[in-house]
Coordinates of C-alpha atoms and ligand atoms in Angstrom, one line a residue:
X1 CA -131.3 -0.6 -139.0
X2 CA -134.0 -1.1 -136.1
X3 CA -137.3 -1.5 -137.6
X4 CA -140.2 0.9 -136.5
X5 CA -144.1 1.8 -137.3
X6 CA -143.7 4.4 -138.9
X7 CA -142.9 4.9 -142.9
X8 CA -139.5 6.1 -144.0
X9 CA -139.3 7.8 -147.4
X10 CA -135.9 7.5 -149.0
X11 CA -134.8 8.9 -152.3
X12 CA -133.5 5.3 -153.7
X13 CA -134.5 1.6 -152.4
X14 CA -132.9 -1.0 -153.3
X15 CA -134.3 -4.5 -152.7
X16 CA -131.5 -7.0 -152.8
X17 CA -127.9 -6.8 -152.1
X18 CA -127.1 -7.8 -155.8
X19 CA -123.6 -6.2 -157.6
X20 CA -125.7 -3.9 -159.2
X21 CA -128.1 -2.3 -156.7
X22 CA -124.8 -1.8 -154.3
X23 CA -123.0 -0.7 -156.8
X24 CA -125.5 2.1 -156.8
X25 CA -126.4 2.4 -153.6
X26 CA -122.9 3.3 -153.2
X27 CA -122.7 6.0 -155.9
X28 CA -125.7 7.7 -155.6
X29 CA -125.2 7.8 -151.8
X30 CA -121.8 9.7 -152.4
X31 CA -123.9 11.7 -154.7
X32 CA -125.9 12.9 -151.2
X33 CA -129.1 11.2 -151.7
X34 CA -130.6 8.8 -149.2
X35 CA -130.7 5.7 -150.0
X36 CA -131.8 2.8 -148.2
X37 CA -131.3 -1.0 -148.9
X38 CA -133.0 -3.9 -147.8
X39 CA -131.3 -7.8 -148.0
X40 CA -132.8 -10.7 -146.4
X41 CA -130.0 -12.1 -145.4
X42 CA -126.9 -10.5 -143.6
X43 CA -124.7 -13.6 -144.4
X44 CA -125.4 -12.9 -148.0
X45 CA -124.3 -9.3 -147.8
X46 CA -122.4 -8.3 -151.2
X47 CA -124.9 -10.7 -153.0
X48 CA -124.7 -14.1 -154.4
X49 CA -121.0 -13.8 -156.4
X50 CA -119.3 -13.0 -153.5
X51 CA -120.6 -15.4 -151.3
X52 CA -122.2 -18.6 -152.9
X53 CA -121.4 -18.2 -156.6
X54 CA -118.4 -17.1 -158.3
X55 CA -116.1 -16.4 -155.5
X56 CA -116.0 -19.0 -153.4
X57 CA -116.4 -21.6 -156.4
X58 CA -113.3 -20.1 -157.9
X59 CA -111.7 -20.0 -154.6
X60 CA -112.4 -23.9 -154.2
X61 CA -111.3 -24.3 -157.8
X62 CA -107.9 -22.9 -157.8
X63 CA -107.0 -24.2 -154.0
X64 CA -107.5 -27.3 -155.1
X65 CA -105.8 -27.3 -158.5
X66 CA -102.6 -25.4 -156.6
X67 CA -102.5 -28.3 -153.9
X68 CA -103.2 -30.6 -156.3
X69 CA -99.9 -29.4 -158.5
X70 CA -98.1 -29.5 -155.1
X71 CA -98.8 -32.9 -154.3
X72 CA -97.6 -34.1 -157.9
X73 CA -94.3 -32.6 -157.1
X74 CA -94.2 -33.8 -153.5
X75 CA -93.0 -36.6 -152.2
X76 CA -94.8 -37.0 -149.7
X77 CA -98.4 -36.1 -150.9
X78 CA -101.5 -35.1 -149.0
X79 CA -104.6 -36.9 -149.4
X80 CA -107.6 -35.5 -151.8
X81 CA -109.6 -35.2 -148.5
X82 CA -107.5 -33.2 -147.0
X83 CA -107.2 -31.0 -150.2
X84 CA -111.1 -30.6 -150.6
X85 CA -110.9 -29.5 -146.7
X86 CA -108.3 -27.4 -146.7
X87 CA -109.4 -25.8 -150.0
X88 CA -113.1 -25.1 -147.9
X89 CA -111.5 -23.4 -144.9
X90 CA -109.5 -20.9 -147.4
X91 CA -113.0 -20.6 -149.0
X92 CA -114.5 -20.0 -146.2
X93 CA -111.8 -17.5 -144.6
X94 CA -111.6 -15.5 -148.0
X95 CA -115.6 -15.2 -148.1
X96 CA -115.9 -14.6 -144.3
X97 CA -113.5 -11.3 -145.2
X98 CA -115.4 -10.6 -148.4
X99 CA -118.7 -10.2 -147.0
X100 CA -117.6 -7.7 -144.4
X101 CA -115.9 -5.8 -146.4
X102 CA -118.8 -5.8 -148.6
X103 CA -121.0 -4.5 -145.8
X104 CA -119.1 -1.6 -144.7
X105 CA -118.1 -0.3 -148.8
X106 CA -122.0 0.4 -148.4
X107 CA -123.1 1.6 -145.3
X108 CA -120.0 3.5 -144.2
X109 CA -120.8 5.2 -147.0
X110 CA -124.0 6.2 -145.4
X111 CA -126.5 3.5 -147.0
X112 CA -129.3 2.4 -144.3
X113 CA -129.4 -1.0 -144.5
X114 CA -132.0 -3.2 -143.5
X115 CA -132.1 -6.6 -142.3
X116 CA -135.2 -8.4 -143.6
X117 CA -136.9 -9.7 -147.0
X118 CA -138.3 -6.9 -148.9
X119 CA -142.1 -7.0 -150.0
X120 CA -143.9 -4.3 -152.0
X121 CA -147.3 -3.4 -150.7
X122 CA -147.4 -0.3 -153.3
X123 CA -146.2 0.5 -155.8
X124 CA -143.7 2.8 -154.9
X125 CA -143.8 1.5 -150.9
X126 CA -142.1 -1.9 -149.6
X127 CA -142.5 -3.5 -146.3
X128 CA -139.1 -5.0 -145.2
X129 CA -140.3 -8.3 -142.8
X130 CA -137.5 -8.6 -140.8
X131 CA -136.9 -11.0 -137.3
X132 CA -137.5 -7.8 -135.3
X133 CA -141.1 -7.0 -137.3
X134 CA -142.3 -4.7 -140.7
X135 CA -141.0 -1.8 -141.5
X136 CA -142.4 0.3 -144.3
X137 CA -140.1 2.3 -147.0
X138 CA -141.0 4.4 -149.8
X139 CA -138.9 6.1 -152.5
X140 CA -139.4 8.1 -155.4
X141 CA -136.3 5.6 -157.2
X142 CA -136.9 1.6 -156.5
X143 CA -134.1 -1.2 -157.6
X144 CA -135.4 -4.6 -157.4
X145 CA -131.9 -6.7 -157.5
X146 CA -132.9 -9.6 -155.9
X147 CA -131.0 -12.5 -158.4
X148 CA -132.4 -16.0 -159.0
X149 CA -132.8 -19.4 -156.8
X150 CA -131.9 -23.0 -158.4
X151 CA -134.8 -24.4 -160.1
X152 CA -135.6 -27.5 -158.4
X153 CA -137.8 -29.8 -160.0
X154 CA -140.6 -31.7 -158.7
X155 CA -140.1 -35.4 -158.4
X156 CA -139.8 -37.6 -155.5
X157 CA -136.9 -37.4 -153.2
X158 CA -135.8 -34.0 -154.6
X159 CA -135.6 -32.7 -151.1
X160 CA -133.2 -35.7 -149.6
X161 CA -130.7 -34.0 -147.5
X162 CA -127.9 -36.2 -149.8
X163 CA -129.4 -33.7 -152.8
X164 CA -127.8 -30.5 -152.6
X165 CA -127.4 -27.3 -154.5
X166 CA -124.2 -25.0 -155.8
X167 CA -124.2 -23.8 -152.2
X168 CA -124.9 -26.9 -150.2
X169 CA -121.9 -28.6 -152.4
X170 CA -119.6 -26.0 -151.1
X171 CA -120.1 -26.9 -147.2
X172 CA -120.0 -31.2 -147.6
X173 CA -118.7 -32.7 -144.4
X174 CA -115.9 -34.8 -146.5
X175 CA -115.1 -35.3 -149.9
X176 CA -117.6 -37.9 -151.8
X177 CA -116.1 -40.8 -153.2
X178 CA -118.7 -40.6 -155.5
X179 CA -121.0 -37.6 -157.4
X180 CA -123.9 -37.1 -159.6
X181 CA -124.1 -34.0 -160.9
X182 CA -127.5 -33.2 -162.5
X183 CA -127.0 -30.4 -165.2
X184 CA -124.1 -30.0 -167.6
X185 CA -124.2 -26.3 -167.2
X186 CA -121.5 -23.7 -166.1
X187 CA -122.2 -24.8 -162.4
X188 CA -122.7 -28.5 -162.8
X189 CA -119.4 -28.6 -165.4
X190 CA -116.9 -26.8 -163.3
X191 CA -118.2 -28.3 -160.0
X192 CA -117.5 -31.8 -162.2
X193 CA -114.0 -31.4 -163.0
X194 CA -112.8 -30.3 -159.4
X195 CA -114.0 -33.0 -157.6
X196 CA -113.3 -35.2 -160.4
X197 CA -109.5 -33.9 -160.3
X198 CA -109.7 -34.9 -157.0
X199 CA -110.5 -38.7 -157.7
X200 CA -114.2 -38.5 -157.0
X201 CA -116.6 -41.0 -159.4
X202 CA -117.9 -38.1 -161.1
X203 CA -121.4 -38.9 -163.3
X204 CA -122.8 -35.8 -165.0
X205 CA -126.3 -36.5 -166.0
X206 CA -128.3 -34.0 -168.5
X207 CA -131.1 -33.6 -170.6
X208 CA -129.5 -31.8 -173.5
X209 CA -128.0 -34.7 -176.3
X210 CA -124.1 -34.4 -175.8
X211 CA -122.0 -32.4 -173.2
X212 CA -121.6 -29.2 -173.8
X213 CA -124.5 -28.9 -176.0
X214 CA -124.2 -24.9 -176.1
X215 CA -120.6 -24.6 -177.8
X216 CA -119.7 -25.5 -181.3
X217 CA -119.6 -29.4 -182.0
X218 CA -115.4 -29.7 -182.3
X219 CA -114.8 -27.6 -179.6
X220 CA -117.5 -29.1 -177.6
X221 CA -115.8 -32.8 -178.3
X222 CA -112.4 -31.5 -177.0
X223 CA -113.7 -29.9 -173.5
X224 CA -115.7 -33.3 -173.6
X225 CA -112.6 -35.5 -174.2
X226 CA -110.6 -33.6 -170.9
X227 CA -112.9 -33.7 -169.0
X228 CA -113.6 -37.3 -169.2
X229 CA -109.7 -37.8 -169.2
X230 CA -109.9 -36.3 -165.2
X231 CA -112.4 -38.8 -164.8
X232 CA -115.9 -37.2 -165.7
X233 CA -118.5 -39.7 -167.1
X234 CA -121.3 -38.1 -169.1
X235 CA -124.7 -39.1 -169.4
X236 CA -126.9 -36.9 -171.4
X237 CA -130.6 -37.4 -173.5
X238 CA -131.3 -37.8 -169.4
X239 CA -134.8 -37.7 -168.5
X240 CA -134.6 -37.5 -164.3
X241 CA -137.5 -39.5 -162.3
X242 CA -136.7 -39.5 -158.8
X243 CA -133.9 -39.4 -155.5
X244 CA -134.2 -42.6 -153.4
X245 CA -131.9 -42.0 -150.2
X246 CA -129.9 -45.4 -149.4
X247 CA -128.0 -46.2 -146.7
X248 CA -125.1 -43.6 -146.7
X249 CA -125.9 -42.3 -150.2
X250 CA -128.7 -42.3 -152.6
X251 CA -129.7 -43.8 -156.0
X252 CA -130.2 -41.2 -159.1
X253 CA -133.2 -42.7 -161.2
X254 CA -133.5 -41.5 -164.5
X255 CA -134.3 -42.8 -168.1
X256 CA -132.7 -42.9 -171.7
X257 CA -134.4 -43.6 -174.8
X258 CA -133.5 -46.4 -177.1
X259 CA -132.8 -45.9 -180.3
X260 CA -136.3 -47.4 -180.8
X261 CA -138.0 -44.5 -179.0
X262 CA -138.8 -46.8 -176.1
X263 CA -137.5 -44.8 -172.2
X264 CA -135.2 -47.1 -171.1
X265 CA -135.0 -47.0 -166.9
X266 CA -131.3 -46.4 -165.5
X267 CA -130.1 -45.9 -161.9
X268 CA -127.0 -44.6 -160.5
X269 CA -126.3 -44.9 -156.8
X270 CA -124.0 -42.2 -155.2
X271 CA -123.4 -40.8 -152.0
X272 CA -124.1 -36.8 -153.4
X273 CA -126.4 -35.7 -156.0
X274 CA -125.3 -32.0 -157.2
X275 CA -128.7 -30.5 -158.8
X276 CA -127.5 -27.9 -160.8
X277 CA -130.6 -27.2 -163.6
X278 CA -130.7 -23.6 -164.0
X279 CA -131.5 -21.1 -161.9
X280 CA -135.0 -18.7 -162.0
X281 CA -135.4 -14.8 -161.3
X282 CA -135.7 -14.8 -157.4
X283 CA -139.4 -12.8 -157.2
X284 CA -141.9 -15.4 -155.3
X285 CA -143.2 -13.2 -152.5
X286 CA -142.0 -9.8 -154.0
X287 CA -145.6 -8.3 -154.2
X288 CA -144.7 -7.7 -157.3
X289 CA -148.4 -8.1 -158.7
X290 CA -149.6 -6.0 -155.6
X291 CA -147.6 -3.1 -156.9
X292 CA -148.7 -3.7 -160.4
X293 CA -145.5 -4.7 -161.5
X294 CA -145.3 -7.0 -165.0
X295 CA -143.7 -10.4 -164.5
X296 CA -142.9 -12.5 -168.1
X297 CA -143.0 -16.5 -168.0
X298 CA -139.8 -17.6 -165.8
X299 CA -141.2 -14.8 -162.8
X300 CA -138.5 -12.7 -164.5
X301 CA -139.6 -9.1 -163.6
X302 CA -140.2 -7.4 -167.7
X303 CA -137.8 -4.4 -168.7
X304 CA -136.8 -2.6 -171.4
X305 CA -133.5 -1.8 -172.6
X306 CA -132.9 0.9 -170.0
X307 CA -133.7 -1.8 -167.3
X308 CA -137.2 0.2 -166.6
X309 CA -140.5 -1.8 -165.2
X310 CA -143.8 -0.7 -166.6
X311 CA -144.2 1.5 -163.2
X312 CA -142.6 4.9 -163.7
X313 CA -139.1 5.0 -161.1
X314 CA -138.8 1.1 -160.9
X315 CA -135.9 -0.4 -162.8
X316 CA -134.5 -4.3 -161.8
X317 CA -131.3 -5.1 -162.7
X318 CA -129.2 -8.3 -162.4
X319 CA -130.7 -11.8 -162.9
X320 CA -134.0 -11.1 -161.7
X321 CA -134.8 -8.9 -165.2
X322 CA -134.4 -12.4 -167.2
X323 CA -131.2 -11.6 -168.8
X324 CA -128.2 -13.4 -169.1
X325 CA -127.3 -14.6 -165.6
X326 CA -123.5 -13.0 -165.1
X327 CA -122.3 -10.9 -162.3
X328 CA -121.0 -8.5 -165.2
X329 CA -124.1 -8.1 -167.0
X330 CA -125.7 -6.9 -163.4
X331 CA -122.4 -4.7 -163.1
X332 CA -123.5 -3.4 -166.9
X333 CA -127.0 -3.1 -165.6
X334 CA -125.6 -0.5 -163.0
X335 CA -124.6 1.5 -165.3
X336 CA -127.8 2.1 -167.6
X337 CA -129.3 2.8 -164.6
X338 CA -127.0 5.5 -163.1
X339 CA -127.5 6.5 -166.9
X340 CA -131.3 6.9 -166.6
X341 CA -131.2 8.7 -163.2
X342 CA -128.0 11.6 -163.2
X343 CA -126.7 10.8 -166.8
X344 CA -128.0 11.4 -170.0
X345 CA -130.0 8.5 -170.5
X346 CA -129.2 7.1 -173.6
X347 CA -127.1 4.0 -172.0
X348 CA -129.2 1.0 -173.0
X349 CA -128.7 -2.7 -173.2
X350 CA -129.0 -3.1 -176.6
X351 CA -126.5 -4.6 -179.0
X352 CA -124.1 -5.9 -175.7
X353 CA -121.2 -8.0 -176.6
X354 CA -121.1 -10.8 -174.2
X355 CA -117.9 -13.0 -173.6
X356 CA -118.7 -16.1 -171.2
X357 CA -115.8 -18.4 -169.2
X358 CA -116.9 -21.6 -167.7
X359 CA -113.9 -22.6 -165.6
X360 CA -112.9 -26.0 -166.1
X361 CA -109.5 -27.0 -166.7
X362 CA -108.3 -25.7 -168.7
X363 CA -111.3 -22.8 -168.7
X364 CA -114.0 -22.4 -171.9
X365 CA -114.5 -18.8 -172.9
X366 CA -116.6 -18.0 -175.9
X367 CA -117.9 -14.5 -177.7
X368 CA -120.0 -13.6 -180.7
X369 CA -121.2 -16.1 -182.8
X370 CA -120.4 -19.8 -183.3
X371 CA -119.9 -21.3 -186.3
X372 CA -123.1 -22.6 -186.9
X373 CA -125.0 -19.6 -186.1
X374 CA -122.4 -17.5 -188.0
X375 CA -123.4 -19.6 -191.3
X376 CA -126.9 -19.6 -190.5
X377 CA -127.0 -15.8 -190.2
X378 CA -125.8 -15.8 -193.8
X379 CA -121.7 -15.3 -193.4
X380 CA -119.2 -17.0 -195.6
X381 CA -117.2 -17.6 -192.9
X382 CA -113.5 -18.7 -192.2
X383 CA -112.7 -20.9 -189.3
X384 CA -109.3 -20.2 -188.0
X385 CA -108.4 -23.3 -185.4
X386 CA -105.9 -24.8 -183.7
X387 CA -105.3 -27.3 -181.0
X388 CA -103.3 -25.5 -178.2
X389 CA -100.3 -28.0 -178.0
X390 CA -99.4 -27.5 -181.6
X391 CA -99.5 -23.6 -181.5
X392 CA -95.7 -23.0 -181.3
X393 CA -95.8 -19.3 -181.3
X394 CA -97.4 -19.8 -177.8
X395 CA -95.4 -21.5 -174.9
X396 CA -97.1 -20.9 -172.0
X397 CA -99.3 -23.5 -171.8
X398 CA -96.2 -26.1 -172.0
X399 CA -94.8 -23.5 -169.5
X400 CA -97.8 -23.8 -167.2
X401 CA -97.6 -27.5 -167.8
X402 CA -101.6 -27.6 -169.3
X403 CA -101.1 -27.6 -173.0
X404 CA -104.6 -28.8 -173.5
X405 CA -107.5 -27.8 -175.6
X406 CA -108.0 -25.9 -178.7
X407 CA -108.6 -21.5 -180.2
X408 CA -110.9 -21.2 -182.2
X409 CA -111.9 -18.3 -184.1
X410 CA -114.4 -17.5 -186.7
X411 CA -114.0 -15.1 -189.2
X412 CA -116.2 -13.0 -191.6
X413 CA -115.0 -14.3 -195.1
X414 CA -115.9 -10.9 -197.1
X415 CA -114.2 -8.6 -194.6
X416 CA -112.0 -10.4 -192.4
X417 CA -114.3 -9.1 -189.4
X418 CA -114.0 -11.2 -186.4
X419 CA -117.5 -12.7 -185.8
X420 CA -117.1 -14.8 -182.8
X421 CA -114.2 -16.8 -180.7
X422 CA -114.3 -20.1 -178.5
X423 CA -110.9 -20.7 -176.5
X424 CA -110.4 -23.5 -174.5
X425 CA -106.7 -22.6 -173.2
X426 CA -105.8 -21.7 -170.0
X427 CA -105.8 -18.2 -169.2
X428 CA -108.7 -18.1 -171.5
X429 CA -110.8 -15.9 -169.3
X430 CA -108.6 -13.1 -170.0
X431 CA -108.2 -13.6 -173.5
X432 CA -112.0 -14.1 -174.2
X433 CA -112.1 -10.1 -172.9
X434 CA -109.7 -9.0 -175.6
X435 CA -111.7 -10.4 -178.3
X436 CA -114.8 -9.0 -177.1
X437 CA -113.2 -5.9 -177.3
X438 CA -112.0 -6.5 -180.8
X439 CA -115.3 -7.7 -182.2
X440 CA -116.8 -4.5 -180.5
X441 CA -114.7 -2.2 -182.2
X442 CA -115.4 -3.9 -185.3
X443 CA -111.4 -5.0 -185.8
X444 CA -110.6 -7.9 -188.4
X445 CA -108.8 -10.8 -187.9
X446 CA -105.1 -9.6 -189.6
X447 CA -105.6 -7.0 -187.3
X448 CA -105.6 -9.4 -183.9
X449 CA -102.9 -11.4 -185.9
X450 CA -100.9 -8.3 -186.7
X451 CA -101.0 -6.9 -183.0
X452 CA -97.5 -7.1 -180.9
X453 CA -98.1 -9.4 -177.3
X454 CA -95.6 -9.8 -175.1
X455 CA -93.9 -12.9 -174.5
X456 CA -94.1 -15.8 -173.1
X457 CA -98.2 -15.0 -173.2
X458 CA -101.2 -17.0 -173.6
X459 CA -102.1 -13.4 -176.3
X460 CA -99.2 -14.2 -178.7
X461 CA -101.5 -17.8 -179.7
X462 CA -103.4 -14.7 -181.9
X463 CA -100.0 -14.3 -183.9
X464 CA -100.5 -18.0 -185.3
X465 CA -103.9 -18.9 -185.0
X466 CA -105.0 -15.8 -187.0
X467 CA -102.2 -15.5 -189.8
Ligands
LIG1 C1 -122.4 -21.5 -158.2 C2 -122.4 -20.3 -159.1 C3 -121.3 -19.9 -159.7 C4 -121.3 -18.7 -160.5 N1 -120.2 -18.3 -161.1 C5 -120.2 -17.2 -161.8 C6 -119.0 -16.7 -162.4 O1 -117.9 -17.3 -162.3 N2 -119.0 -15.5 -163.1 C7 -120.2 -14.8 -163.2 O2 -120.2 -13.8 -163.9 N3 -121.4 -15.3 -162.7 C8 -121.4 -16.5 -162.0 N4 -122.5 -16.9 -161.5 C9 -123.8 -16.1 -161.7 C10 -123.7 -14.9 -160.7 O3 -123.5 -15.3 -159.4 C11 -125.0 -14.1 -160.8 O4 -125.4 -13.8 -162.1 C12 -125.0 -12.8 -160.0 O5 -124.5 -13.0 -158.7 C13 -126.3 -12.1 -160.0 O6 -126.2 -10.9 -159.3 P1 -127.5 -10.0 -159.1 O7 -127.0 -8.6 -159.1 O8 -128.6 -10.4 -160.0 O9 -128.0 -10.3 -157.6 P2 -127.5 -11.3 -156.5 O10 -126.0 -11.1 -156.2 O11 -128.0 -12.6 -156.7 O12 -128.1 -10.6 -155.2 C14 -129.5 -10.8 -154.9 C15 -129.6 -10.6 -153.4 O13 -131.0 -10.4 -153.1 C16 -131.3 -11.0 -151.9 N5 -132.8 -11.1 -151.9 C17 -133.5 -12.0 -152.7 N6 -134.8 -11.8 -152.5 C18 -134.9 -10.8 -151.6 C19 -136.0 -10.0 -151.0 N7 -137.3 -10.3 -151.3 N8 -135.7 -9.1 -150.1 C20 -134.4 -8.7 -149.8 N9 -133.4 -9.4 -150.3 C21 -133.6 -10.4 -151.2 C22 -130.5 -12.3 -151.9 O14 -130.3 -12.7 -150.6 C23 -129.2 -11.8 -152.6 O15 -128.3 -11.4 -151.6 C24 -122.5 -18.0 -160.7 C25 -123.7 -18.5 -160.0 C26 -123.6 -19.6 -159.2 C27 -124.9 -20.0 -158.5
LIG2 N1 -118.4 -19.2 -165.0 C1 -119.6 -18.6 -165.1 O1 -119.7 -17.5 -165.6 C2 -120.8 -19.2 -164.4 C3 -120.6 -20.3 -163.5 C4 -121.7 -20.8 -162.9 C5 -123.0 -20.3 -163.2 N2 -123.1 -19.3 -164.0 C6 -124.4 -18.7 -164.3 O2 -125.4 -19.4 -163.6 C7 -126.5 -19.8 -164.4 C8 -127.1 -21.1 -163.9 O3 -126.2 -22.2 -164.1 P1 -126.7 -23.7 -164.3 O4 -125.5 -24.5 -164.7 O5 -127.5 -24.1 -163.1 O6 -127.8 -23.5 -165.4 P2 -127.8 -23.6 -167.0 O7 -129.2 -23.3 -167.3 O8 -126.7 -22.8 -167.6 O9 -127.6 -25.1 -167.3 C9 -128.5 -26.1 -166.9 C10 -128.2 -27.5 -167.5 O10 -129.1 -28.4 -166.9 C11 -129.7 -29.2 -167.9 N3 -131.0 -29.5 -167.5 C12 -132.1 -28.7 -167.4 N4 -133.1 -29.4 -166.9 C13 -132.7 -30.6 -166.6 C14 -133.3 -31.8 -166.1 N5 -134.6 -31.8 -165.7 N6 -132.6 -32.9 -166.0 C15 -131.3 -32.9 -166.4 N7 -130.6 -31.9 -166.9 C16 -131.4 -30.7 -167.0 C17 -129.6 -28.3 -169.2 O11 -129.6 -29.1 -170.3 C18 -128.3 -27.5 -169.0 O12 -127.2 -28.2 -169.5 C19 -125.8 -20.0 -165.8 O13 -126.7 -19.9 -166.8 C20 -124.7 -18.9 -165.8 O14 -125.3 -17.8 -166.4 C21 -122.0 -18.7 -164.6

């Protein structure tokens, strides 16, 4: 949209092109309203998952595990760098096509959209500062959807061009012989594994006191034990001091405490540092405190359940509300909103069963509780477990050729309940979605063991691992 003097009143404005907010945009401007949106960016149009987070990560991650199969079974094999390129120019074709297609499912749909980062002057009016100058919007309905950024941390050298982020890591010139990733998270973790697949020196370095700090401790020690047999090196108990730039790389300096309690200094040169240490709700420069909007201690903008500010006809959704940081929880966000504004309004966040996959190889998916917490929140609990290769009800993964890792599920001891599930087997980020749905509906374990899959399917593991 051109941008002009005057104010424009809308019935809905939606500040950030996140999977919620375009997700309504879209419905309620089917629905006949006007509805305007504002994104700062027109090469993030779609939002982040489409076009620096999920999609094009997975894209990178399943190019290069496909070329990677092909060259074991060629004779003649490609080299890794030529993998890692051609896996970015499919990335880059695939997102190119995403993010226009993601512009016109909203504005052929009549959605103004404006080019420009959105600021709120009121508290129901925003000023969109764009390259062609201010416009001012008001609407009686305002969506802030504006995600998070990487949190970078202050200490010398952070800003060394050989220090990138999730995205920067996506668009490297060549492949790295060498790689430090900073973070054992989701994004440091599965960045780790692809380029160590493809013979990169990979060094994950993080604070937390063993890799994978957040699952339970066996399955945690199994992911662990893959990942360092493609070649990852972990370093954790970390406590990062600075980037020095070096010649063609750059040294990671960082200490470890001895068992004494004494910091014990450590470098680690590379020629890439991935910094990948969490990522905070993107509202720097919102106006948020202009409009009189409450912000809580990570700048996350405060809701309730129903995703509603403390000013009457704001609602953010997404990341930036300080919830669990997943392009489906921002899709579930949508919805309590288009609840609260033509539905009946009881839709709320409350009691949400959340499954998680973190795609390594083979990928992690987890639900409900974990063992430890299970116990702790007073369950006798059952542990049902099995490492993949010895699950013989279940040939796929010897099919697949990736028999690796283990299921896990654990079990309500008084009522056979399902109370939470880790799976580390491939096709896992399907699975992980039938669980959820079985803890949801409240279904026991002999029930998931009871159930007919077909066959041969990653499903049918249920069968044994349950009975
Ligand atoms: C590398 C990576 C991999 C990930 N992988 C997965 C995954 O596999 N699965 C998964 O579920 N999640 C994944 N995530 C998380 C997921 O990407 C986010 O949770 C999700 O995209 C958040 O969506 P959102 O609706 O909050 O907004 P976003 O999609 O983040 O959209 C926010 C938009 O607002 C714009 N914006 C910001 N400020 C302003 C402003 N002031 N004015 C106008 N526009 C503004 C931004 O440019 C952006 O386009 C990943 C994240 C990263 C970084
Ligand atoms: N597959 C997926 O669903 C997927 C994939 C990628 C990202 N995401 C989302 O994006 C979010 C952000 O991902 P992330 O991996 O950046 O963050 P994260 O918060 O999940 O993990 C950050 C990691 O960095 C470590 N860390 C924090 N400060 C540190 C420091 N100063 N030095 C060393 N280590 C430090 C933490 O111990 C932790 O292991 C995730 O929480 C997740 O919700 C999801």
């Amino acid at each position: 949209m051109s941008l002009d003097e005057t104010t424009k009143n809308y019935d809905a404005l939606i500040v950030g092109w996140g999977k919620a907010g375009k997700t309504i945009a879209q419905k309620l401007a089917l629905r006949g309203q006007k509805v305007a949106l504002v994104e700062a960016s027109p090469a993030m149009y779609g939002g982040t998952c489409i076009n620096i987070a999920c999609v094009p990560t997975k894209k990178l991650i399943v190019e290069v595990e496909q070329a990677l199969a092909a060259k074991a079974r060629e004779a003649e094999a490609s080299s890794d760098a030529a993998i890692f390129a051609g896996a970015q120019k499919a990335r880059n074709a695939l997102i190119e096509k995403l993010n226009n297609a993601n512009y016109h499912m909203v504005a052929d749909k009549g959605v103004d959209i404006y080019d420009g980062t959105g600021e709120f002057v009121g508290p129901k009016t925003v000023r969109v500062n764009g390259e062609q100058g201010a416009q001012l919007l008001t609407a009686d309905t305002i969506i802030i959807n504006t995600g998070a950024r990487p949190v970078v941390p202050p200490i010398p050298g952070v800003d060394s061009k050989r220090v990138v982020d999730s995205t920067g890591i996506q668009f490297l010139p060549t492949l790295p012989g060498r790689l430090a990733v900073v973070g054992g998270g989701p994004i440091g973790l599965e960045y780790a594994d692809m380029f160590a697949q493809l013979g990169v020196e990979v060094t994950v370095i993080d604070a937390a006191p063993v890799p994978f700090t957040r699952f339970d401790a066996d399955v945690a020690s199994v992911a662990t034990d893959i990942l360092a047999k493609h070649g990852v090196q972990f370093v954790n108990g970390a406590k990062l001091a600075s980037f020095v730039e070096s010649g063609d790389g750059v040294v990671v300096n960082y200490s470890l405490t001895t068992p004494a309690g004494e910091a014990e200094n450590q470098e680690l040169a590379v020629d890439y540092v991935l910094l990948a240490i969490g990522r905070r709700p993107a509202t720097d420069g919102l106006g948020l405190e202009t409009a009189g909007i409450a912000t809580g201690a990570r700048g996350e903008v405060v809701v309730d359940e129903f995703c509603r500010t403390n000013v009457p006809g704001v609602f953010a959704v997404g990341d930036v509300n300080g919830g669990p940081q997943f392009t489906y929880i921002s899709f579930d966000d949508h919805r309590v909103v288009m609840d609260q504004l033509v539905g009946s309004g009881k839709r709320s966040t409350a009691g949400r069963i959340i499954p998680t996959s973190t795609f390594i190889n083979p990928p992690l998916s987890t639900v409900g509780l974990g063992e430890q917490a299970a116990r702790e929140a007073g369950y006798e609990v059952r542990v049902a477990s099995k490492p993949v290769a010895a699950i013989a009800a279940m040939p796929r993964p010897k099919i697949v050729g990736n028999p690796d890792g283990v299921i896990k599920f654990v079990i309500d001891a008084a009522t056979d309940r399902i109370l939470g599930a880790s799976l580390l087997v491939i096709d896992s980020q399907e699975l992980i979605n039938l669980v959820a749905l079985a803890i949801k509906q409240g279904l026991t374990a002999a029930d998931l063991a009871g159930a007919i899959y077909t066959h041969p399917s990653s499903s049918e593991a249920f069968n044994e691992v349950l009975a």
